[in-house]
């Protein structure tokens, strides 16, 4: 079981730094997920166990069928095969993570592995801005907006650190690195996602004000140090971001309109995986001469345009199942239970992902899928422990 645990940690922990792995070898980032799936299959065959059935697994299976069907209909598409092969592994790894997280692998360990990987990516972001001289921090991701997505999704997970002083200090430093790294990307979507996550943590009374103050202080110190050593780079980055901000708003509006027209024209089967990129120039009447095959910069519109409304409904169901499962977990757990804090952290991270994805096409990155898997696994664990506790109470009552 240790092998499953290590591979699961590696799968979620290495996702934020996949760009660094790809620089070494284009396929290196896929090794951990592939090994996890293979080992999981071997373990289940040896144990003669089927995956624990959940509504999430049923929706993932139907979504896989829908992706395959739309891909078959639009098989001549220039991007169809590439994007179909991007969709399907995420559906499989989500099912596997949900299964191992409710059996062999601690959910808290997986969440902290995600936070650790994101913190490493945050360090890379600050390095690329301060030392590398980039206008916007990219670190292990080619697009700073994608990097911001990973960083803000990981920030709520740091609240799972233990109560020991060393763990709290490490969490505060990690939080400061993540916040500073996200700020260095100058991503507005990331900033909105972070705001939503922090607001949710405060509303659910999980956010300790001391931890918030400590993190804010460290971020302020990092900011002052950055201005001291990289003032010209920061000033240039702000000027460049201000210059292109209005242009970004206009282009995203054009892409959202094009995606909406695709949904209206192909509401059932969509334009196929990757079809938005191929059809954009024609659908927008060459509105962007210098960008003929962009992404929609809105996860929801892009999924609806490519998979049709039935496919989008299944995709939204994955998110809905995760939200309902996490809320049920909170109700099953005692106020002081670590499992309750885990569920709230998952909710806050998922909210950050969903808000940021209003401005980004993030369906091809792991945080959304892994958080959905862990939300479902947390509910299964909570229900199992509740049944065991009820059974123990019943046995105790009979003995008396």
Tab-separated table of C-alpha atoms in Angstrom:
chain	number	residue	atom	x	y	z
A	1	UNK	CA	0.000	0.000	0.000
A	2	UNK	CA	2.986	2.293	0.533
A	3	UNK	CA	3.586	2.291	-3.230
A	4	UNK	CA	0.031	3.489	-3.863
A	5	UNK	CA	0.473	6.218	-1.274
A	6	UNK	CA	3.771	7.470	-2.708
A	7	UNK	CA	2.441	7.480	-6.271
A	8	UNK	CA	-0.750	9.285	-5.247
A	9	UNK	CA	1.285	11.946	-3.428
A	10	UNK	CA	3.590	12.290	-6.435
A	11	UNK	CA	0.656	12.608	-8.845
A	12	UNK	CA	-0.932	15.565	-7.061
A	13	UNK	CA	2.325	17.076	-5.773
A	14	UNK	CA	4.161	17.185	-9.084
A	15	UNK	CA	1.256	18.599	-11.117
A	16	UNK	CA	2.072	22.271	-10.340
A	17	UNK	CA	5.702	21.840	-11.452
A	18	UNK	CA	4.962	19.744	-14.535
A	19	UNK	CA	6.555	22.417	-16.705
A	20	UNK	CA	9.931	21.797	-15.067
A	21	UNK	CA	9.531	18.061	-15.614
A	22	UNK	CA	8.595	18.605	-19.263
A	23	UNK	CA	11.776	20.621	-19.749
A	24	UNK	CA	13.728	17.504	-18.819
A	25	UNK	CA	11.516	15.153	-20.832
A	26	UNK	CA	8.125	15.928	-22.425
A	27	UNK	CA	6.602	12.776	-20.924
A	28	UNK	CA	8.175	12.904	-17.457
A	29	UNK	CA	5.153	14.559	-15.857
A	30	UNK	CA	2.922	11.679	-16.966
A	31	UNK	CA	5.011	8.983	-15.268
A	32	UNK	CA	3.537	9.271	-11.766
A	33	UNK	CA	-0.143	9.257	-12.879
A	34	UNK	CA	0.492	6.351	-15.259
A	35	UNK	CA	2.241	4.319	-12.556
A	36	UNK	CA	-0.533	5.142	-10.073
A	37	UNK	CA	-3.189	3.816	-12.438
A	38	UNK	CA	-1.157	0.681	-13.202
A	39	UNK	CA	-0.395	-0.106	-9.554
A	40	UNK	CA	-4.000	0.596	-8.560
A	41	UNK	CA	-5.217	-1.900	-11.158
A	42	UNK	CA	-2.770	-4.541	-9.927
A	43	UNK	CA	-3.786	-3.996	-6.288
A	44	UNK	CA	-7.498	-4.201	-7.038
A	45	UNK	CA	-7.042	-7.363	-9.103
A	46	UNK	CA	-5.001	-8.997	-6.350
A	47	UNK	CA	-7.558	-7.991	-3.734
A	48	UNK	CA	-10.393	-8.970	-6.067
A	49	UNK	CA	-12.074	-5.682	-5.292
A	50	UNK	CA	-13.990	-3.394	-7.583
A	51	UNK	CA	-13.749	0.379	-7.138
A	52	UNK	CA	-16.209	1.594	-4.530
A	53	UNK	CA	-19.229	2.748	-6.605
A	54	UNK	CA	-20.229	6.397	-6.177
A	55	UNK	CA	-22.286	8.859	-8.224
A	56	UNK	CA	-18.992	10.499	-9.194
A	57	UNK	CA	-17.772	7.320	-10.911
A	58	UNK	CA	-21.028	7.028	-12.845
A	59	UNK	CA	-20.815	10.653	-14.024
A	60	UNK	CA	-17.158	10.251	-14.988
A	61	UNK	CA	-18.021	7.161	-17.050
A	62	UNK	CA	-20.853	8.978	-18.834
A	63	UNK	CA	-18.615	11.994	-19.437
A	64	UNK	CA	-15.964	9.720	-20.955
A	65	UNK	CA	-18.622	8.288	-23.280
A	66	UNK	CA	-19.714	11.796	-24.225
A	67	UNK	CA	-16.148	12.926	-24.938
A	68	UNK	CA	-15.563	9.838	-27.091
A	69	UNK	CA	-18.857	10.367	-28.958
A	70	UNK	CA	-18.213	14.026	-29.749
A	71	UNK	CA	-14.651	13.157	-30.754
A	72	UNK	CA	-15.923	10.469	-33.135
A	73	UNK	CA	-18.410	12.878	-34.727
A	74	UNK	CA	-15.724	15.538	-35.171
A	75	UNK	CA	-12.835	13.150	-35.838
A	76	UNK	CA	-11.445	15.105	-38.846
A	77	UNK	CA	-10.777	18.090	-36.572
A	78	UNK	CA	-7.224	19.339	-36.355
A	79	UNK	CA	-7.193	19.266	-32.537
A	80	UNK	CA	-9.745	16.518	-31.871
A	81	UNK	CA	-7.380	13.627	-31.198
A	82	UNK	CA	-4.990	15.731	-29.112
A	83	UNK	CA	-7.703	17.106	-26.858
A	84	UNK	CA	-9.536	13.795	-26.530
A	85	UNK	CA	-6.308	12.324	-25.204
A	86	UNK	CA	-6.114	15.208	-22.747
A	87	UNK	CA	-9.666	14.676	-21.467
A	88	UNK	CA	-9.691	10.945	-20.853
A	89	UNK	CA	-6.663	10.639	-18.504
A	90	UNK	CA	-8.182	13.247	-16.187
A	91	UNK	CA	-11.404	11.251	-15.950
A	92	UNK	CA	-9.489	8.063	-15.162
A	93	UNK	CA	-7.165	9.630	-12.600
A	94	UNK	CA	-10.136	11.266	-10.862
A	95	UNK	CA	-11.805	7.880	-10.448
A	96	UNK	CA	-8.560	6.333	-9.177
A	97	UNK	CA	-7.825	9.147	-6.708
A	98	UNK	CA	-11.358	8.952	-5.319
A	99	UNK	CA	-10.957	5.208	-4.798
A	100	UNK	CA	-7.510	5.229	-3.160
A	101	UNK	CA	-8.334	8.266	-1.018
A	102	UNK	CA	-11.288	6.520	0.592
A	103	UNK	CA	-9.241	3.381	1.277
A	104	UNK	CA	-5.437	3.446	1.383
A	105	UNK	CA	-4.221	7.058	1.131
A	106	UNK	CA	-4.871	9.739	3.800
A	107	UNK	CA	-6.795	12.690	2.430
A	108	UNK	CA	-4.821	15.151	4.544
A	109	UNK	CA	-1.580	13.794	3.083
A	110	UNK	CA	-2.854	14.280	-0.455
A	111	UNK	CA	-3.972	17.843	0.274
A	112	UNK	CA	-0.631	18.729	1.865
A	113	UNK	CA	1.187	17.156	-1.105
A	114	UNK	CA	-0.807	19.448	-3.397
A	115	UNK	CA	0.152	22.438	-1.232
A	116	UNK	CA	3.817	21.423	-1.179
A	117	UNK	CA	3.989	21.107	-4.955
A	118	UNK	CA	2.292	24.468	-5.386
A	119	UNK	CA	4.700	26.088	-2.935
A	120	UNK	CA	7.616	24.817	-5.018
A	121	UNK	CA	5.916	26.349	-8.059
A	122	UNK	CA	5.509	29.605	-6.115
A	123	UNK	CA	9.220	29.684	-5.397
A	124	UNK	CA	9.808	29.174	-9.107
A	125	UNK	CA	7.442	32.055	-9.839
A	126	UNK	CA	9.331	34.457	-7.607
A	127	UNK	CA	12.640	33.282	-9.045
A	128	UNK	CA	11.461	33.871	-12.616
A	129	UNK	CA	10.345	37.403	-11.729
A	130	UNK	CA	13.230	38.535	-9.530
A	131	UNK	CA	16.187	36.610	-10.939
A	132	UNK	CA	14.926	35.657	-14.384
A	133	UNK	CA	13.689	39.157	-15.160
A	134	UNK	CA	10.346	38.015	-16.584
A	135	UNK	CA	7.652	40.681	-16.848
A	136	UNK	CA	5.131	38.302	-15.243
A	137	UNK	CA	6.073	35.304	-13.137
A	138	UNK	CA	5.694	32.067	-15.042
A	139	UNK	CA	7.892	29.630	-13.204
A	140	UNK	CA	6.964	26.075	-14.228
A	141	UNK	CA	3.983	27.188	-16.353
A	142	UNK	CA	4.230	28.906	-19.719
A	143	UNK	CA	1.137	31.006	-18.967
A	144	UNK	CA	1.268	33.076	-15.747
A	145	UNK	CA	-2.524	32.786	-15.459
A	146	UNK	CA	-2.261	28.993	-15.260
A	147	UNK	CA	0.413	29.312	-12.583
A	148	UNK	CA	-1.839	31.623	-10.547
A	149	UNK	CA	-4.563	28.982	-10.784
A	150	UNK	CA	-2.345	26.358	-9.139
A	151	UNK	CA	-1.126	28.741	-6.442
A	152	UNK	CA	-4.448	30.148	-5.264
A	153	UNK	CA	-6.034	26.675	-5.271
A	154	UNK	CA	-3.363	25.488	-2.833
A	155	UNK	CA	-3.529	28.344	-0.325
A	156	UNK	CA	-6.537	27.032	1.694
A	157	UNK	CA	-4.822	23.660	2.045
A	158	UNK	CA	-2.081	25.147	4.219
A	159	UNK	CA	-4.603	25.538	7.019
A	160	UNK	CA	-4.358	21.773	7.462
A	161	UNK	CA	-0.888	22.111	8.968
A	162	UNK	CA	-0.563	20.789	12.516
A	163	UNK	CA	-0.636	22.814	15.712
A	164	UNK	CA	3.095	22.489	16.423
A	165	UNK	CA	5.028	25.758	16.187
A	166	UNK	CA	7.270	24.483	13.390
A	167	UNK	CA	4.286	23.399	11.341
A	168	UNK	CA	2.553	26.732	11.810
A	169	UNK	CA	5.677	28.648	10.835
A	170	UNK	CA	6.109	26.439	7.753
A	171	UNK	CA	2.457	27.001	6.819
A	172	UNK	CA	2.820	30.783	7.211
A	173	UNK	CA	5.945	30.828	5.049
A	174	UNK	CA	4.318	28.583	2.475
A	175	UNK	CA	1.226	30.787	2.425
A	176	UNK	CA	3.368	33.877	1.937
A	177	UNK	CA	5.200	32.244	-0.977
A	178	UNK	CA	1.922	31.208	-2.602
A	179	UNK	CA	0.316	34.632	-2.191
A	180	UNK	CA	3.437	36.476	-3.348
A	181	UNK	CA	3.840	34.098	-6.289
A	182	UNK	CA	0.198	34.576	-7.294
A	183	UNK	CA	0.595	38.350	-7.058
A	184	UNK	CA	3.728	38.133	-9.219
A	185	UNK	CA	1.674	36.598	-12.033
A	186	UNK	CA	-0.525	39.728	-12.167
A	187	UNK	CA	-3.472	37.439	-12.880
A	188	UNK	CA	-6.825	39.051	-12.157
A	189	UNK	CA	-8.580	35.700	-12.281
A	190	UNK	CA	-6.142	34.377	-9.700
A	191	UNK	CA	-6.742	37.408	-7.472
A	192	UNK	CA	-10.513	36.890	-7.606
A	193	UNK	CA	-10.091	33.191	-6.867
A	194	UNK	CA	-7.907	33.989	-3.853
A	195	UNK	CA	-10.431	36.526	-2.580
A	196	UNK	CA	-13.238	33.988	-2.870
A	197	UNK	CA	-11.238	31.302	-1.046
A	198	UNK	CA	-10.215	33.590	1.818
A	199	UNK	CA	-13.789	34.840	2.141
A	200	UNK	CA	-15.097	31.278	2.325
A	201	UNK	CA	-12.565	30.271	4.979
A	202	UNK	CA	-13.513	33.309	7.040
A	203	UNK	CA	-17.236	32.603	6.631
A	204	UNK	CA	-16.766	29.000	7.796
A	205	UNK	CA	-14.645	30.206	10.757
A	206	UNK	CA	-11.575	28.244	9.758
A	207	UNK	CA	-9.278	31.172	9.047
A	208	UNK	CA	-7.326	32.078	12.209
A	209	UNK	CA	-6.725	35.794	12.304
A	210	UNK	CA	-3.259	35.267	13.745
A	211	UNK	CA	-2.316	33.057	10.801
A	212	UNK	CA	-3.750	35.621	8.395
A	213	UNK	CA	-1.812	38.417	10.078
A	214	UNK	CA	1.406	36.378	10.096
A	215	UNK	CA	1.050	35.505	6.414
A	216	UNK	CA	0.238	39.111	5.516
A	217	UNK	CA	3.334	40.272	7.386
A	218	UNK	CA	5.577	37.811	5.574
A	219	UNK	CA	4.023	38.798	2.226
A	220	UNK	CA	4.665	42.470	3.033
A	221	UNK	CA	8.290	41.719	3.875
A	222	UNK	CA	8.689	39.742	0.661
A	223	UNK	CA	7.131	42.625	-1.248
A	224	UNK	CA	9.526	45.146	0.252
A	225	UNK	CA	12.486	42.887	-0.467
A	226	UNK	CA	11.305	42.386	-4.035
A	227	UNK	CA	10.935	46.124	-4.587
A	228	UNK	CA	14.412	46.641	-3.135
A	229	UNK	CA	16.138	44.103	-5.367
A	230	UNK	CA	13.858	44.049	-8.420
A	231	UNK	CA	12.154	47.436	-8.436
A	232	UNK	CA	12.692	48.126	-12.172
A	233	UNK	CA	11.323	44.697	-13.172
A	234	UNK	CA	8.214	45.199	-11.027
A	235	UNK	CA	7.609	48.671	-12.445
A	236	UNK	CA	7.984	47.362	-15.988
A	237	UNK	CA	5.642	44.461	-15.277
A	238	UNK	CA	2.968	46.780	-13.882
A	239	UNK	CA	3.250	49.065	-16.898
A	240	UNK	CA	3.011	46.164	-19.350
A	241	UNK	CA	0.060	44.642	-17.511
A	242	UNK	CA	-1.744	47.998	-17.456
A	243	UNK	CA	-1.116	48.427	-21.169
A	244	UNK	CA	-2.549	45.067	-22.171
A	245	UNK	CA	-5.374	44.949	-19.595
A	246	UNK	CA	-7.954	46.685	-21.779
A	247	UNK	CA	-6.954	44.571	-24.783
A	248	UNK	CA	-7.391	41.395	-22.733
A	249	UNK	CA	-10.921	42.407	-21.772
A	250	UNK	CA	-11.840	42.996	-25.406
A	251	UNK	CA	-10.346	39.754	-26.703
A	252	UNK	CA	-11.933	37.655	-23.979
A	253	UNK	CA	-15.307	39.163	-24.765
A	254	UNK	CA	-14.822	38.211	-28.418
A	255	UNK	CA	-13.941	34.638	-27.451
A	256	UNK	CA	-16.851	34.289	-25.063
A	257	UNK	CA	-19.235	35.501	-27.758
A	258	UNK	CA	-17.780	33.026	-30.247
A	259	UNK	CA	-18.123	30.177	-27.742
A	260	UNK	CA	-21.731	31.135	-27.038
A	261	UNK	CA	-22.507	31.067	-30.771
A	262	UNK	CA	-20.950	27.605	-31.047
A	263	UNK	CA	-23.206	26.393	-28.230
A	264	UNK	CA	-26.256	27.830	-29.987
A	265	UNK	CA	-25.299	26.245	-33.315
A	266	UNK	CA	-24.248	22.823	-31.941
A	267	UNK	CA	-26.124	22.423	-28.643
A	268	UNK	CA	-26.121	18.602	-28.536
A	269	UNK	CA	-22.749	17.368	-29.761
A	270	UNK	CA	-20.763	20.591	-29.630
A	271	UNK	CA	-17.804	21.217	-31.906
A	272	UNK	CA	-15.742	18.371	-30.447
A	273	UNK	CA	-12.715	18.320	-28.101
A	274	UNK	CA	-10.369	21.106	-29.144
A	275	UNK	CA	-12.992	22.329	-31.596
A	276	UNK	CA	-13.127	25.819	-30.154
A	277	UNK	CA	-9.561	26.486	-31.222
A	278	UNK	CA	-10.211	25.225	-34.739
A	279	UNK	CA	-13.532	27.006	-35.256
A	280	UNK	CA	-12.677	30.283	-33.556
A	281	UNK	CA	-11.319	32.175	-36.558
A	282	UNK	CA	-14.384	31.411	-38.667
A	283	UNK	CA	-16.872	31.926	-35.838
A	284	UNK	CA	-15.351	35.265	-34.844
A	285	UNK	CA	-14.923	36.356	-38.482
A	286	UNK	CA	-11.178	36.711	-37.966
A	287	UNK	CA	-11.652	39.138	-35.096
A	288	UNK	CA	-8.088	38.441	-33.922
A	289	UNK	CA	-5.740	38.404	-36.867
A	290	UNK	CA	-2.706	37.607	-34.694
A	291	UNK	CA	-4.453	34.782	-32.795
A	292	UNK	CA	-6.271	32.224	-34.915
A	293	UNK	CA	-6.451	29.264	-32.501
A	294	UNK	CA	-6.855	30.570	-28.944
A	295	UNK	CA	-8.629	29.053	-25.945
A	296	UNK	CA	-11.878	30.589	-24.738
A	297	UNK	CA	-10.491	31.830	-21.399
A	298	UNK	CA	-13.689	30.605	-19.765
A	299	UNK	CA	-13.815	26.960	-18.729
A	300	UNK	CA	-17.597	26.756	-18.706
A	301	UNK	CA	-18.196	28.256	-22.134
A	302	UNK	CA	-15.371	26.251	-23.683
A	303	UNK	CA	-16.648	22.936	-22.304
A	304	UNK	CA	-20.207	23.724	-23.401
A	305	UNK	CA	-19.022	24.722	-26.881
A	306	UNK	CA	-16.886	21.610	-27.356
A	307	UNK	CA	-18.985	18.914	-25.658
A	308	UNK	CA	-22.461	20.363	-26.125
A	309	UNK	CA	-25.013	20.956	-23.403
A	310	UNK	CA	-25.303	17.249	-22.415
A	311	UNK	CA	-21.525	17.061	-21.987
A	312	UNK	CA	-21.482	20.324	-20.064
A	313	UNK	CA	-24.246	19.031	-17.780
A	314	UNK	CA	-22.118	15.995	-16.944
A	315	UNK	CA	-19.072	18.197	-16.388
A	316	UNK	CA	-21.070	20.483	-14.090
A	317	UNK	CA	-22.356	17.407	-12.273
A	318	UNK	CA	-18.786	16.522	-11.281
A	319	UNK	CA	-18.522	19.933	-9.612
A	320	UNK	CA	-21.971	19.621	-8.067
A	321	UNK	CA	-21.235	16.180	-6.627
A	322	UNK	CA	-18.021	17.495	-5.083
A	323	UNK	CA	-19.826	20.431	-3.486
A	324	UNK	CA	-22.620	18.299	-2.056
A	325	UNK	CA	-20.190	15.632	-0.803
A	326	UNK	CA	-17.998	18.166	0.990
A	327	UNK	CA	-21.009	19.783	2.670
A	328	UNK	CA	-22.290	16.405	3.834
A	329	UNK	CA	-18.854	15.671	5.277
A	330	UNK	CA	-18.932	18.896	7.263
A	331	UNK	CA	-22.313	17.965	8.732
A	332	UNK	CA	-21.102	14.491	9.670
A	333	UNK	CA	-17.969	15.734	11.402
A	334	UNK	CA	-17.722	17.270	14.862
A	335	UNK	CA	-16.811	20.952	15.097
A	336	UNK	CA	-13.303	20.179	16.346
A	337	UNK	CA	-12.713	17.272	13.951
A	338	UNK	CA	-9.714	17.481	11.590
A	339	UNK	CA	-11.922	15.916	8.919
A	340	UNK	CA	-14.248	18.906	9.067
A	341	UNK	CA	-11.344	21.277	8.465
A	342	UNK	CA	-10.245	19.121	5.523
A	343	UNK	CA	-13.703	19.351	3.959
A	344	UNK	CA	-13.848	23.141	4.372
A	345	UNK	CA	-10.343	23.494	2.895
A	346	UNK	CA	-11.442	21.399	-0.091
A	347	UNK	CA	-14.480	23.648	-0.509
A	348	UNK	CA	-12.380	26.813	-0.381
A	349	UNK	CA	-9.844	25.449	-2.872
A	350	UNK	CA	-12.610	24.283	-5.186
A	351	UNK	CA	-14.240	27.712	-4.976
A	352	UNK	CA	-10.930	29.364	-5.906
A	353	UNK	CA	-10.695	27.015	-8.900
A	354	UNK	CA	-14.253	27.717	-10.037
A	355	UNK	CA	-13.936	31.500	-9.738
A	356	UNK	CA	-10.552	31.623	-11.498
A	357	UNK	CA	-11.905	29.373	-14.267
A	358	UNK	CA	-14.449	32.044	-15.187
A	359	UNK	CA	-11.514	33.786	-16.828
A	360	UNK	CA	-9.316	30.773	-17.630
A	361	UNK	CA	-9.657	27.460	-19.491
A	362	UNK	CA	-8.568	25.149	-16.683
A	363	UNK	CA	-10.377	21.898	-17.419
A	364	UNK	CA	-7.068	20.363	-18.487
A	365	UNK	CA	-5.308	20.865	-15.143
A	366	UNK	CA	-5.410	18.546	-12.150
A	367	UNK	CA	-6.628	20.714	-9.215
A	368	UNK	CA	-10.284	20.665	-10.298
A	369	UNK	CA	-10.322	16.904	-10.753
A	370	UNK	CA	-8.292	15.985	-7.681
A	371	UNK	CA	-10.394	18.211	-5.415
A	372	UNK	CA	-13.587	16.605	-6.732
A	373	UNK	CA	-12.131	13.151	-6.057
A	374	UNK	CA	-11.045	14.055	-2.520
A	375	UNK	CA	-14.390	15.662	-1.686
A	376	UNK	CA	-16.176	12.408	-2.519
A	377	UNK	CA	-13.585	10.300	-0.696
A	378	UNK	CA	-13.921	12.475	2.416
A	379	UNK	CA	-17.660	11.852	2.539
A	380	UNK	CA	-17.169	8.084	2.184
A	381	UNK	CA	-14.668	8.095	5.047
A	382	UNK	CA	-16.970	10.222	7.215
A	383	UNK	CA	-19.939	7.933	6.624
A	384	UNK	CA	-17.851	4.838	7.311
A	385	UNK	CA	-16.556	6.266	10.584
A	386	UNK	CA	-20.069	7.336	11.545
A	387	UNK	CA	-21.356	3.790	10.992
A	388	UNK	CA	-18.464	2.315	12.979
A	389	UNK	CA	-19.105	4.733	15.831
A	390	UNK	CA	-22.816	3.920	15.824
A	391	UNK	CA	-22.045	0.195	15.825
A	392	UNK	CA	-19.625	0.580	18.726
A	393	UNK	CA	-22.211	2.558	20.703
A	394	UNK	CA	-24.808	-0.113	20.041
A	395	UNK	CA	-22.446	-2.878	21.207
A	396	UNK	CA	-21.596	-0.872	24.327
A	397	UNK	CA	-25.292	-0.402	25.100
A	398	UNK	CA	-25.944	-4.153	24.775
A	399	UNK	CA	-23.023	-4.995	27.058
A	400	UNK	CA	-24.476	-2.778	29.740
